[in-house]
mmCIF file with all atom_site columns, C-alpha atoms in Angstrom:
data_model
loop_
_atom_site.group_PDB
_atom_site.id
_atom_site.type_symbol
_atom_site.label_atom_id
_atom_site.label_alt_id
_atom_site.label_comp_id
_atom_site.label_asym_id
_atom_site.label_entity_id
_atom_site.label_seq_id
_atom_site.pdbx_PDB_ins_code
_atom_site.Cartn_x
_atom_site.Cartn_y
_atom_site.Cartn_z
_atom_site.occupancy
_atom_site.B_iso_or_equiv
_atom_site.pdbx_formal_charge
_atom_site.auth_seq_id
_atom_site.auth_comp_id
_atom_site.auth_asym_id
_atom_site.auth_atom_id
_atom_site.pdbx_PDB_model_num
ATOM 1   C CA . UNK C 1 1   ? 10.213 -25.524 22.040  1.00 61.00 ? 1   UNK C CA 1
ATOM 2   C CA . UNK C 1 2   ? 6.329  -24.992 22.216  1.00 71.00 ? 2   UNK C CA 1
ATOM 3   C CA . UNK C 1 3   ? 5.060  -21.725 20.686  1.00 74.00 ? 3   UNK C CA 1
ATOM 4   C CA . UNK C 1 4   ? 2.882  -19.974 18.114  1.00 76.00 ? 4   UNK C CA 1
ATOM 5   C CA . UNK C 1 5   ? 3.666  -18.754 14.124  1.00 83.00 ? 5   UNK C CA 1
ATOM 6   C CA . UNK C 1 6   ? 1.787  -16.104 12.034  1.00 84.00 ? 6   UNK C CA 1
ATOM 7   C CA . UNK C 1 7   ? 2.641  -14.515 8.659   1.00 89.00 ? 7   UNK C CA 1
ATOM 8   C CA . UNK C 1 8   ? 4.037  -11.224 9.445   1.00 91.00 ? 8   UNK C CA 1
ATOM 9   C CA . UNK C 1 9   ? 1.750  -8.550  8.262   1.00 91.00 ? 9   UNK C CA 1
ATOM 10  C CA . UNK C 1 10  ? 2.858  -6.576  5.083   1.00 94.00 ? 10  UNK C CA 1
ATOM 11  C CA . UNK C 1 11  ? 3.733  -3.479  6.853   1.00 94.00 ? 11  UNK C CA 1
ATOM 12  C CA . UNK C 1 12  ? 5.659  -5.245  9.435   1.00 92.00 ? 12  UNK C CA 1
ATOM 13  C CA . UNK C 1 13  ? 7.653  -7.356  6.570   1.00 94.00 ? 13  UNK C CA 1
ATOM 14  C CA . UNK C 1 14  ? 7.703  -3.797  4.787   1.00 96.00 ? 14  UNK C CA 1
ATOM 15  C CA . UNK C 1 15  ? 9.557  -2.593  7.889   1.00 95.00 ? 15  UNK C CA 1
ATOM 16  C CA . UNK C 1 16  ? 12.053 -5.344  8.002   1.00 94.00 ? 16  UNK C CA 1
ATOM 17  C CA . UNK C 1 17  ? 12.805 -5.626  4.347   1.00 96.00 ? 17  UNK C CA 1
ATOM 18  C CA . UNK C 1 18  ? 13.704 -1.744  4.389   1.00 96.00 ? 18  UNK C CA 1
ATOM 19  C CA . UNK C 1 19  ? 15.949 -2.658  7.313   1.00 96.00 ? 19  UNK C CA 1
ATOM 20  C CA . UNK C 1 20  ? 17.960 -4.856  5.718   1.00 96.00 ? 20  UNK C CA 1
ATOM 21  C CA . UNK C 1 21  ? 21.366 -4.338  3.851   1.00 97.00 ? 21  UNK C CA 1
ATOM 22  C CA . UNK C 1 22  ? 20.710 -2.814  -0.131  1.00 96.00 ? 22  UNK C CA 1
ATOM 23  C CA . UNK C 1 23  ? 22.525 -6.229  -1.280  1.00 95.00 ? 23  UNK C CA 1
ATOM 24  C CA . UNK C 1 24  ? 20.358 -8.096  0.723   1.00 96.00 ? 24  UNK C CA 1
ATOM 25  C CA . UNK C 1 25  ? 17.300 -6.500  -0.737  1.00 96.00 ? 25  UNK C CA 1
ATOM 26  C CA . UNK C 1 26  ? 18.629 -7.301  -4.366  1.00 96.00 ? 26  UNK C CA 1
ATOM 27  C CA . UNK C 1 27  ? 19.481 -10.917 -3.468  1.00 95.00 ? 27  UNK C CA 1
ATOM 28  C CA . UNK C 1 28  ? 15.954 -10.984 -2.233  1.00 95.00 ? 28  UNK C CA 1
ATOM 29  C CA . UNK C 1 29  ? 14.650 -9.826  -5.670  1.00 93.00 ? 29  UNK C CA 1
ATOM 30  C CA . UNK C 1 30  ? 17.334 -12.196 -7.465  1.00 94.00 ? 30  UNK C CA 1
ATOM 31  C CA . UNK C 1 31  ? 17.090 -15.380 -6.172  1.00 92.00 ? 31  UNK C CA 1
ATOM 32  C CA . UNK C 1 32  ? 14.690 -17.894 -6.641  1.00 89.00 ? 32  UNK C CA 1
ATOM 33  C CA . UNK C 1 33  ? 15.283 -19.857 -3.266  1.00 87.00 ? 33  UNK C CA 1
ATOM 34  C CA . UNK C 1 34  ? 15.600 -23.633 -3.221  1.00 90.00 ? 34  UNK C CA 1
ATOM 35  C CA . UNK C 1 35  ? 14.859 -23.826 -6.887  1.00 92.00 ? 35  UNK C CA 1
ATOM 36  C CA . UNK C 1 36  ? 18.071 -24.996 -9.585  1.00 95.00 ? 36  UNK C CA 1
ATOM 37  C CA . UNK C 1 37  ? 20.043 -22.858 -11.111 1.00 93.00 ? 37  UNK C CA 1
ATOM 38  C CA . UNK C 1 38  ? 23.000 -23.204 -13.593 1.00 95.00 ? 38  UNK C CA 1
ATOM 39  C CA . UNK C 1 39  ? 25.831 -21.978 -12.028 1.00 96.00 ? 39  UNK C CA 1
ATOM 40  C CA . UNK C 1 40  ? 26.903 -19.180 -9.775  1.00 95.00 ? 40  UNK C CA 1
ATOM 41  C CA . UNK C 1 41  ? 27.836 -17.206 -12.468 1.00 96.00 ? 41  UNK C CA 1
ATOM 42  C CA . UNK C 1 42  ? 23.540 -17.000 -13.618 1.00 96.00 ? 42  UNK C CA 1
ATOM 43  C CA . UNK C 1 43  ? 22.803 -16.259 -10.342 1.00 95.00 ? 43  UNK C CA 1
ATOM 44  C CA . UNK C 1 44  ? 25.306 -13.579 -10.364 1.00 95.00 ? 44  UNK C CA 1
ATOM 45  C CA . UNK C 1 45  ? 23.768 -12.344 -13.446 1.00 96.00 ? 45  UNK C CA 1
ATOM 46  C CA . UNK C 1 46  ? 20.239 -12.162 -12.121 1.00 95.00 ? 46  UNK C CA 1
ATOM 47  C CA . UNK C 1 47  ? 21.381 -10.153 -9.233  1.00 96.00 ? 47  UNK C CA 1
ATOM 48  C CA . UNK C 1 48  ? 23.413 -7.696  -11.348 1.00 96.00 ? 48  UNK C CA 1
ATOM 49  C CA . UNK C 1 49  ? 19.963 -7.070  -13.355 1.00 96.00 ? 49  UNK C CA 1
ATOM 50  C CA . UNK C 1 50  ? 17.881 -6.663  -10.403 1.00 95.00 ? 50  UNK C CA 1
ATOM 51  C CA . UNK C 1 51  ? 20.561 -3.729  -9.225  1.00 95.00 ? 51  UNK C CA 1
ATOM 52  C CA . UNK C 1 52  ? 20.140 -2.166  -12.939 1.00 95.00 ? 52  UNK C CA 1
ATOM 53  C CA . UNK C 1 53  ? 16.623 -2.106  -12.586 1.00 94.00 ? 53  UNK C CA 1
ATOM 54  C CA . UNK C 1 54  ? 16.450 -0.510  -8.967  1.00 95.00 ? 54  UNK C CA 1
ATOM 55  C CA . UNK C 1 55  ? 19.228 1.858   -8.898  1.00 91.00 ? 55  UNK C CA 1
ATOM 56  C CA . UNK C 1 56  ? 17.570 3.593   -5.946  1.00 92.00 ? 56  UNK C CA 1
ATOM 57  C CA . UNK C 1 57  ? 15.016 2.225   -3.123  1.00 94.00 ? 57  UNK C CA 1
ATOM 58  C CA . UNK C 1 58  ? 14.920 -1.275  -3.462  1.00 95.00 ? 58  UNK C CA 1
ATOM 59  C CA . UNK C 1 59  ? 11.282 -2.427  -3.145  1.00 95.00 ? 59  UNK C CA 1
ATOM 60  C CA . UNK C 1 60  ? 10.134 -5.526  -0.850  1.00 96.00 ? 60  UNK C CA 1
ATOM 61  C CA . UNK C 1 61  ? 9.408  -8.123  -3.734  1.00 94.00 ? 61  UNK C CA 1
ATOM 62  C CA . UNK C 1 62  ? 5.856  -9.848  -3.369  1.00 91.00 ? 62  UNK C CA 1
ATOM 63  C CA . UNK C 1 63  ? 6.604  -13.284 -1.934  1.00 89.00 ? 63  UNK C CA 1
ATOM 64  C CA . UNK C 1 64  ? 8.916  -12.088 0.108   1.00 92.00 ? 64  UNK C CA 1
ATOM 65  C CA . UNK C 1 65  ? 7.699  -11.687 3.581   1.00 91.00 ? 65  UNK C CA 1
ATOM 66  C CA . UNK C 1 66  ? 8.464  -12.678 7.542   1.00 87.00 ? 66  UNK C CA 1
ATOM 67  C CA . UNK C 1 67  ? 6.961  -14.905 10.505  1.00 88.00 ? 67  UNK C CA 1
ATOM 68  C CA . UNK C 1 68  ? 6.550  -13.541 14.492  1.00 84.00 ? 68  UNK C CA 1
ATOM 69  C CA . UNK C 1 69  ? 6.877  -16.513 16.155  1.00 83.00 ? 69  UNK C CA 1
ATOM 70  C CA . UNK C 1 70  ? 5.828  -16.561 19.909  1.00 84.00 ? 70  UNK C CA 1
ATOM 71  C CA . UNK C 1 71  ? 7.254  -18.901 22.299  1.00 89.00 ? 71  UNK C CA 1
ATOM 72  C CA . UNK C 1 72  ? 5.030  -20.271 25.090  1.00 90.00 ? 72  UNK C CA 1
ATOM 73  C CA . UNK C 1 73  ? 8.074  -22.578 26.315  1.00 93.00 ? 73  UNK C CA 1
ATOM 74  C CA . UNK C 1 74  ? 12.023 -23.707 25.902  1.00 93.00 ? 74  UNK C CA 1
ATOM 75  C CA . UNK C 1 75  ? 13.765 -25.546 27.896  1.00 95.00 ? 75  UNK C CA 1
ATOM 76  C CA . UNK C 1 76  ? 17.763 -25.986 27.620  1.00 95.00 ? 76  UNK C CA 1
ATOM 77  C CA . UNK C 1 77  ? 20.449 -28.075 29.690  1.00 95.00 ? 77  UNK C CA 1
ATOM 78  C CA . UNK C 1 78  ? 24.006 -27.765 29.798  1.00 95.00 ? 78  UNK C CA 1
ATOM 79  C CA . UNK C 1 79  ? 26.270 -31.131 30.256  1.00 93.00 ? 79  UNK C CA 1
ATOM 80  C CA . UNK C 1 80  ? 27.474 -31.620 33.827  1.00 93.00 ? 80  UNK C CA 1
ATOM 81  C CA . UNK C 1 81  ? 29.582 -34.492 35.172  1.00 94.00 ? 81  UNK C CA 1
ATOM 82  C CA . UNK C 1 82  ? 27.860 -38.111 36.092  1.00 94.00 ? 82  UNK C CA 1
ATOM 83  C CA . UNK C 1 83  ? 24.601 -36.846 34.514  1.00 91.00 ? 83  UNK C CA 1
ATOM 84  C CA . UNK C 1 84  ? 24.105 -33.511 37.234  1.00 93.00 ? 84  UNK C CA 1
ATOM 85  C CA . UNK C 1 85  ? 23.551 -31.535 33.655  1.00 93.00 ? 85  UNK C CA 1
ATOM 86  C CA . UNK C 1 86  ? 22.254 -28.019 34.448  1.00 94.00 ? 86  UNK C CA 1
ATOM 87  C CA . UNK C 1 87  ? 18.615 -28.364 33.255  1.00 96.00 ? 87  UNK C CA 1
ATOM 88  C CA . UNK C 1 88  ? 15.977 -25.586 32.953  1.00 97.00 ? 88  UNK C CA 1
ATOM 89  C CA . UNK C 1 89  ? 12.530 -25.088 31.346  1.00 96.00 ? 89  UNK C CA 1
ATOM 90  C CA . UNK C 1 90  ? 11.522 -21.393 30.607  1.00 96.00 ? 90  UNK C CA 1
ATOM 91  C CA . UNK C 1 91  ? 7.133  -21.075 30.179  1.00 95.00 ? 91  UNK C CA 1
ATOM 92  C CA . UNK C 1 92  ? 4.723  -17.940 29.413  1.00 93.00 ? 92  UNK C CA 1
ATOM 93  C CA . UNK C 1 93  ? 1.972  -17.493 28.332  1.00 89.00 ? 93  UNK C CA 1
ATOM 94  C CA . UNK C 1 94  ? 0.861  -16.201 25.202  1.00 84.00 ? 94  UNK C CA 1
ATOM 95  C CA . UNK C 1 95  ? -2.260 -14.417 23.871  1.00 78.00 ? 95  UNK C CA 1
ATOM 96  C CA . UNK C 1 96  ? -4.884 -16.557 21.130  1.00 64.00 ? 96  UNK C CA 1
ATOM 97  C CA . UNK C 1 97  ? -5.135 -13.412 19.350  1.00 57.00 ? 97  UNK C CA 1
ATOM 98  C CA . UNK C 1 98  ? -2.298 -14.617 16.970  1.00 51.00 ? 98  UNK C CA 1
ATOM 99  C CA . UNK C 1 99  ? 0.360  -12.584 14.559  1.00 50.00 ? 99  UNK C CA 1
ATOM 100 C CA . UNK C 1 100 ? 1.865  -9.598  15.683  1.00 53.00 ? 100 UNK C CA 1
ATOM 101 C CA . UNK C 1 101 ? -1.579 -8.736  17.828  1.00 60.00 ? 101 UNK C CA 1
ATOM 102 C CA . UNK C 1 102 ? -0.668 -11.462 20.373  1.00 67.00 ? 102 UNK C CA 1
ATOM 103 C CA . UNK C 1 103 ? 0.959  -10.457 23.521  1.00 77.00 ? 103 UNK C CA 1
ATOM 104 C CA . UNK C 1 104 ? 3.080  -12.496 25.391  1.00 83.00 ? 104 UNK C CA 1
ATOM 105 C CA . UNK C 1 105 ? 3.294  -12.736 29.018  1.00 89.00 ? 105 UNK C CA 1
ATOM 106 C CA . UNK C 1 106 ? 6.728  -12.554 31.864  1.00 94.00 ? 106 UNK C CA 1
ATOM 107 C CA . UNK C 1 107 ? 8.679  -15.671 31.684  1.00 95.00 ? 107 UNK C CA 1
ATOM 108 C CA . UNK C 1 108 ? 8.178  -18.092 34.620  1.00 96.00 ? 108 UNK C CA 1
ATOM 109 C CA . UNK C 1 109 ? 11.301 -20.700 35.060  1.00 97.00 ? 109 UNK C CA 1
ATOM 110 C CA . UNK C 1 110 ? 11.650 -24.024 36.839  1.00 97.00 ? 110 UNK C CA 1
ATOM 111 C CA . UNK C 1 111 ? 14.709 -25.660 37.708  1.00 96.00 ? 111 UNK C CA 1
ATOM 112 C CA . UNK C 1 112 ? 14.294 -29.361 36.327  1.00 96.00 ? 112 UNK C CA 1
ATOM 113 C CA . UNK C 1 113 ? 16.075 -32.389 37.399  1.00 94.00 ? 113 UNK C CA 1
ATOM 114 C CA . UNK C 1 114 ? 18.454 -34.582 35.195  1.00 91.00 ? 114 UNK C CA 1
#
C-alpha cells in the first residue's frame, strides 16, 4: 500500500464528528485514548459526566480530529492451488497538492504473476 496522509481540516473533522452516533461523540469527549485508567467502572464515570455536561449537541472536542488518506497503489492476491494465487496490483495517480485539496486520478490495474 503506497499512498499519501494529511490532517483532515477542522471543518471536514467537524463534519464527521457531527456524523457520528451521540454515544460516540461522548466517548470521544470521555476517553483519554491509550492512556491508564483504573477500571471500567472510572471510565464509565467520565463518560456519564461528559453526557451531564452536554445534554444537547455534543461538540467535536479539540484533539479530536481525522486523516484523508490517498492511495496511489494496493495490490492484493488471493491463494490458488500450486502457487497460481490470483494476484493484482491496483495504481493512480494522485495530486501533490496534499489533504483534502488533492485529487486522485482513475485506477489503472495490472494482472501480476505469482
Amino acid at each position: 500500500l503506497e499512498g499519501s496522509v494529511d490532517k483532515a481540516s477542522a471543518a471536514d473533522s467537524d463534519s464527521y464528528f457531527a456524523s457520528r452516533p451521540r454515544d460516540s461523540q461522548i466517548g470521544a469527549h470521555a476517553s483519554r485514548q491509550s492512556e491508564p485508567i483504573a477500571s471500567l467502572d472510572a471510565l464509565r464515570a467520565q463518560t456519564d459526566a461528559v453526557a451531564r455536561r452536554h445534554a444537547g449537541v455534543v461538540p467535536r472536542p479539540p484533539h479530536w480530529g481525522g486523516y484523508v488518506f490517498l492511495a496511489r497503489a494496493v495490490e492484493l492476491w488471493v491463494a490458488g492451488a500450486a502457487r497460481l494465487h490470483e494476484r493484482a496490483r491496483w495504481t493512480r495517480e494522485v495530486s501533490a497538492a496534499g489533504g483534502t485539496q488533492a485529487a486522485a486520478g482513475p485506477w489503472n490495474v495490472t494482472r501480476l504473476q505469482p
